[in-house]
Each structure stands twice: as structure tokens, then as C-alpha cells.
C-alpha positions as MATLAB code, in Angstrom:
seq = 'XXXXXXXXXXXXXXXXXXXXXXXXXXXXXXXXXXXXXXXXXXXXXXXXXXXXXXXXXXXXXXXXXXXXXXXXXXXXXXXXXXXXXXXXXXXXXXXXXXXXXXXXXXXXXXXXXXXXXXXXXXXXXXXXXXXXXXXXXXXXXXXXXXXXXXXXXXXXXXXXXXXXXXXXXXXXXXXXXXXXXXXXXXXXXXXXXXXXXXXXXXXXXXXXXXXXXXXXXXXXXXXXXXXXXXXXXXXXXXXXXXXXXXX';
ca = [
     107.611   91.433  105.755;
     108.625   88.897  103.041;
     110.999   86.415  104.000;
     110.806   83.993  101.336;
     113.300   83.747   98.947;
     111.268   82.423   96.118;
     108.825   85.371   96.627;
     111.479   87.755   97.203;
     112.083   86.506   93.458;
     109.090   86.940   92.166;
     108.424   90.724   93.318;
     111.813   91.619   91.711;
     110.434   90.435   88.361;
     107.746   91.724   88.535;
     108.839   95.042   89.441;
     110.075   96.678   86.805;
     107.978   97.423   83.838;
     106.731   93.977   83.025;
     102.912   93.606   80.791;
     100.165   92.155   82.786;
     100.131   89.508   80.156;
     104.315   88.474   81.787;
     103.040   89.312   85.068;
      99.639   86.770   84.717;
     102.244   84.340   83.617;
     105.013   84.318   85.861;
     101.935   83.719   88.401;
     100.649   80.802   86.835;
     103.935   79.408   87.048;
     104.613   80.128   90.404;
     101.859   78.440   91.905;
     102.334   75.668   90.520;
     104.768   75.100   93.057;
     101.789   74.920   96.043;
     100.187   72.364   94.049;
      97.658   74.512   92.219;
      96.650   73.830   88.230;
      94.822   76.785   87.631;
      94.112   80.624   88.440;
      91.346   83.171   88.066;
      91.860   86.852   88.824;
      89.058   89.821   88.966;
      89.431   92.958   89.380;
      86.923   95.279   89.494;
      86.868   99.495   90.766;
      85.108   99.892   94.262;
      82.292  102.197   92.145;
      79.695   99.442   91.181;
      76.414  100.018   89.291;
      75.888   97.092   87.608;
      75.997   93.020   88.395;
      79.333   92.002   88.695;
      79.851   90.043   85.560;
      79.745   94.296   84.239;
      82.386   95.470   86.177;
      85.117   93.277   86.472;
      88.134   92.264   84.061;
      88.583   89.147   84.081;
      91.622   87.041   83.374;
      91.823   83.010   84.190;
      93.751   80.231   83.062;
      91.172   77.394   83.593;
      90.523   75.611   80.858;
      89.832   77.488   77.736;
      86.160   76.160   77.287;
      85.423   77.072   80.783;
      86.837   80.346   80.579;
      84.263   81.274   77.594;
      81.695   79.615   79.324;
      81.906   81.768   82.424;
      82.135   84.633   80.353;
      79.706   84.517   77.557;
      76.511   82.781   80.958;
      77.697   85.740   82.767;
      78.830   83.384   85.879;
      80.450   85.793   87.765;
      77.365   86.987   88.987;
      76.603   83.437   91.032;
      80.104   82.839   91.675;
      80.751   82.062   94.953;
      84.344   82.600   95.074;
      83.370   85.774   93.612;
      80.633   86.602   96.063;
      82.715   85.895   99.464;
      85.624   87.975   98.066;
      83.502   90.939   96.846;
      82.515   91.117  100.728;
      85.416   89.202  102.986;
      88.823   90.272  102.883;
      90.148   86.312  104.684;
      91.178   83.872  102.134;
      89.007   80.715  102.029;
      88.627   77.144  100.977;
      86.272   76.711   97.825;
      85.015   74.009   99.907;
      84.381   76.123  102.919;
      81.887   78.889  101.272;
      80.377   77.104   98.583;
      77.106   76.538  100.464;
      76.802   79.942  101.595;
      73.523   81.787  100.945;
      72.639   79.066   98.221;
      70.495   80.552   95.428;
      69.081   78.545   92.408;
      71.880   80.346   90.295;
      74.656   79.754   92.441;
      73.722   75.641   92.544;
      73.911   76.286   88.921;
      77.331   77.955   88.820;
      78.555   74.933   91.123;
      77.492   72.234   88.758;
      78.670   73.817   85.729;
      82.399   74.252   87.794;
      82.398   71.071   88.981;
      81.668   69.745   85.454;
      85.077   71.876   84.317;
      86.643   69.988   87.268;
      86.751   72.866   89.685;
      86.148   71.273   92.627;
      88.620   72.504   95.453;
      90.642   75.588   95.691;
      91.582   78.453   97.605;
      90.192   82.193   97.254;
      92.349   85.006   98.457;
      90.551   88.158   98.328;
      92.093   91.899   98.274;
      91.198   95.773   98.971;
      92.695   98.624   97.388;
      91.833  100.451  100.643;
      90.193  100.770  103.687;
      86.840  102.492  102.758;
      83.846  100.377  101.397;
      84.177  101.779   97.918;
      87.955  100.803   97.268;
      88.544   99.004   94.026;
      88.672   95.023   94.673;
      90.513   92.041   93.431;
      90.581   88.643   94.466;
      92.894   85.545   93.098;
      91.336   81.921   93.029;
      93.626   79.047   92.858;
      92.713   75.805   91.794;
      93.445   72.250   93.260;
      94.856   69.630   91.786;
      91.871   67.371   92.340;
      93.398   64.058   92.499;
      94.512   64.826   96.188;
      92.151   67.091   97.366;
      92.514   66.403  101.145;
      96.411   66.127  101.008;
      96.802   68.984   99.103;
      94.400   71.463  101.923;
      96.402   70.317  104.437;
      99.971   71.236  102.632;
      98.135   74.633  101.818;
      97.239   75.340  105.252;
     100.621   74.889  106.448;
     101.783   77.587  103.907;
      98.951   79.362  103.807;
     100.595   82.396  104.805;
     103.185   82.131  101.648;
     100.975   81.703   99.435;
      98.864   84.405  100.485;
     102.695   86.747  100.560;
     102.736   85.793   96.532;
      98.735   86.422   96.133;
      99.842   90.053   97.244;
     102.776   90.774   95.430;
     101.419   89.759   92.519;
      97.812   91.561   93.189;
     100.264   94.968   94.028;
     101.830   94.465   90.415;
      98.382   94.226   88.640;
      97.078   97.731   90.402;
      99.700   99.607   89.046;
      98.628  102.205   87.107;
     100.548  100.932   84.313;
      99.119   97.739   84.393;
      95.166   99.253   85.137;
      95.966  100.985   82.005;
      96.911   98.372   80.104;
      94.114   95.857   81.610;
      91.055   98.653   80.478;
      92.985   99.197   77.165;
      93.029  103.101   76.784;
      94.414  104.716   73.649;
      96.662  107.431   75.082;
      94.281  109.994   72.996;
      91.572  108.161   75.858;
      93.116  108.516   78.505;
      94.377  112.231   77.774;
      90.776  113.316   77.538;
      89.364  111.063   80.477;
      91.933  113.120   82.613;
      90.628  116.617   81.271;
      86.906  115.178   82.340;
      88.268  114.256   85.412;
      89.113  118.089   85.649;
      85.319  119.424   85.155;
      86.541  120.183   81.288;
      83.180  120.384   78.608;
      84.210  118.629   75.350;
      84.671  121.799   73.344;
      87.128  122.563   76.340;
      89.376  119.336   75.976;
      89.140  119.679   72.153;
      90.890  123.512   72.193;
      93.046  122.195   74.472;
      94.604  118.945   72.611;
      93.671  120.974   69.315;
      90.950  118.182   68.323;
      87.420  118.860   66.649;
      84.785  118.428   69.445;
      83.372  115.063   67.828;
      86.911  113.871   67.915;
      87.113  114.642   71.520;
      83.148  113.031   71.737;
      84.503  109.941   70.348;
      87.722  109.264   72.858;
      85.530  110.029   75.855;
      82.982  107.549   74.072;
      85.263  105.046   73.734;
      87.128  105.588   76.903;
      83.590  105.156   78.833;
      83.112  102.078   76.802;
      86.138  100.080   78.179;
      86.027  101.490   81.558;
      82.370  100.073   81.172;
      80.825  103.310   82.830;
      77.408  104.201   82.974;
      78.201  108.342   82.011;
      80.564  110.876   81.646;
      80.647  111.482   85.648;
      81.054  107.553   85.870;
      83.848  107.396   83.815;
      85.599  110.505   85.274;
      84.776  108.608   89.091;
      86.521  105.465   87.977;
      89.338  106.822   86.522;
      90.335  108.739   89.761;
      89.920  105.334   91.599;
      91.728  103.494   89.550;
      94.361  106.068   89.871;
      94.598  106.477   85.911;
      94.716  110.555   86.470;
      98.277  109.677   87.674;
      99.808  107.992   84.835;
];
């Protein structure tokens, strides 16, 4: 039950029919207030195929170069933020899991983030449900770095807060609305992604939205291409996770 004022805030805003660009940050400004410079959030649908650097969407506001960095080296896949929350559902001091299951690449990931400055932080990791292929997100936090042992102890004393506003915000990125928005589907996509969905052929969806079949071809195309889905039965299995049939 929330019982914070200032998060009680926060989910009003961000109930109504706010972009996930407001959303991202309104976030970014409320945790500044727990001492935190920085935020990364991942999502990613619970059907995986690929590394993890091929399924997520990614949004941080680290510092810009850093941001492009982990991007464009593909660091997701060493990250161990990224790692403990893909498989832990406890939030968790930076600090705490960084030497867990070492691996050359993950050393590598930890010098590069140091380097940035990311030093210290806090990872709070989420479940879209209770079975093992539920979609996942996790938010890391980043801490100022001047203070780092002041600044753990004032987080674990509102630990639980901070986690509340993790939540709320995490709840108003998995809105459908906002999954939409986040994987960028053309309504002309997502029409035809929910005919798939159905068992429909292409020839099918195209008498039905009175399309030529290479028309239809290319929306499922491109629709597969920014769900980043392996095949047609891929794309049809993510959007029913992701709840995108419902919109």
C-alpha cells in the first residue's frame, strides 16, 4: 500500500496518458531526491532467443557517451546489474553483485563503468508475472559517488520507498500504451501483428484491411523488425506477452 505522499504524487502523474518519454523524465527527477544522478531502465519480453543486448529496449540517462558506448559494445550482455535482475527479483547494491560469477567480459564491463563513473548504485529488478517466461524489467539507479558510504546507508533506510517509486513507475512503462510506444508500431503494424496473432495467412489480413498481400508482407516485416523477433510465430508470441493484442 503506498503511503507516501510524494509517491502518491508521482503515480497520479503518471497515470493518465502521459509518453514514456514524460514518464522517463518525471523519474529522473524524482530520484534525485534519494540522492541518485543517474538511471538505466530495460525492459525486455519473457520470450528470449537471443543475448540480451537483442532483446531489450533500453533507455538510460547516464552520460550520453556512456549510453552509446553500452549500446553500440553490446554491454548488456556482461552487465551485471543486468545479469542479477534477469534472474533475482530482490533489489541489490551494485557493490554487492558485482563479483558474482566473474567472466573475462564482465571484468571488462566493470572497468569500462567505472571509467563512466558508475561505481555504486542500486538495482531494483521486476516481473511481469509469476511464470519463468514473464516479460522483465529492472531500474538501476546511480550513486552520487562523492559519498558512496553515506549515501547506502540513507538508501537502506528508505529502501522500501524507493523501491514503492521503482514500481509505480515500472507499472506505467508496461502499459500497453507505453509498450506500444517503446517498440514503435505504425498502427498499420500493429493491426496486422494482431490478425497473425489470430492464425491469419497474409493474403487473409490483406482482404481483410483491403491491402495488397506485399503491403500486408511489409507491416508484418517491419513489425517483426522492431519487436526484434526471430519469425512470424515469434512476433505473434511477443505481441500476446506484451499484451499489444489488447490495445
Amino acid at each position: 500500500m503506498l503511503n507516501n505522499a510524494k509517491i502518491i504524487r508521482f503515480l497520479d502523474r503518471t497515470n493518465g496518458s502521459m509518453s514514456i518519454e514524460r514518464i522517463w523524465d518525471s523519474f529522473n527527477e524524482e530520484i534525485k531526491d534519494y540522492g541518485f544522478v543517474a538511471a538505466g531502465y530495460a525492459f525486455s519480453n519473457g520470450l528470449k532467443q537471443g543475448a540480451i543486448a537483442d532483446e531489450m529496449v533500453y533507455f538510460g540517462s547516464y552520460r550520453n557517451d556512456y549510453v552509446q558506448t553500452y549500446i553500440d559494445e553490446r554491454l548488456a550482455d556482461d552487465d551485471y546489474a543486468m545479469l542479477y535482475g534477469s534472474a533475482n527479483d530482490a533489489p541489490a547494491f551494485w557493490s554487492d553483485i558485482v563479483s558474482m560469477n566473474m567472466t573475462a567480459g564482465r571484468a571488462r564491463f566493470q572497468s569500462i563503468a567505472s571509467d563512466f563513473g558508475l561505481k555504486e548504485g542500486l538495482v531494483v529488478p521486476f516481473r511481469g508475472g509469476e511464470n519463468e517466461e514473464a516479460p522483465r524489467s529492472g531500474v538501476a539507479l546511480q550513486s552520487d559517488s562523492e559519498q558512496p558510504e553515506q549515501h547506502r546507508a540513507f538508501v537502506k533506510a528508505y529502501l522500501g520507498e524507493i523501491v514503492q517509486l521503482c514500481a509505480v513507475f515500472d507499472n506505467a512503462m508496461r502499459r500497453p500504451t507505453s509498450i506500444k510506444e517503446m517498440y514503435g508500431l505504425s498502427p498499420r503494424e500493429l493491426e496486422c501483428i494482431k490478425h497473425l496473432c489470430h492464425g491469419r495467412t497474409n493474403k487473409e489480413i490483406a482482404d481483410r484491411l483491403a491491402l495488397s498481400d506485399k503491403t500486408v508482407e511489409h507491416y508484418i516485416a517491419k513489425a517483426m523488425s522492431k519487436l526484434k523477433s526471430r519469425n512470424r510465430h515469434h512476433a505473434a508470441a511477443k505481441a500476446v506477452m506484451l499484451g499489444l493484442t489488447k490495445t
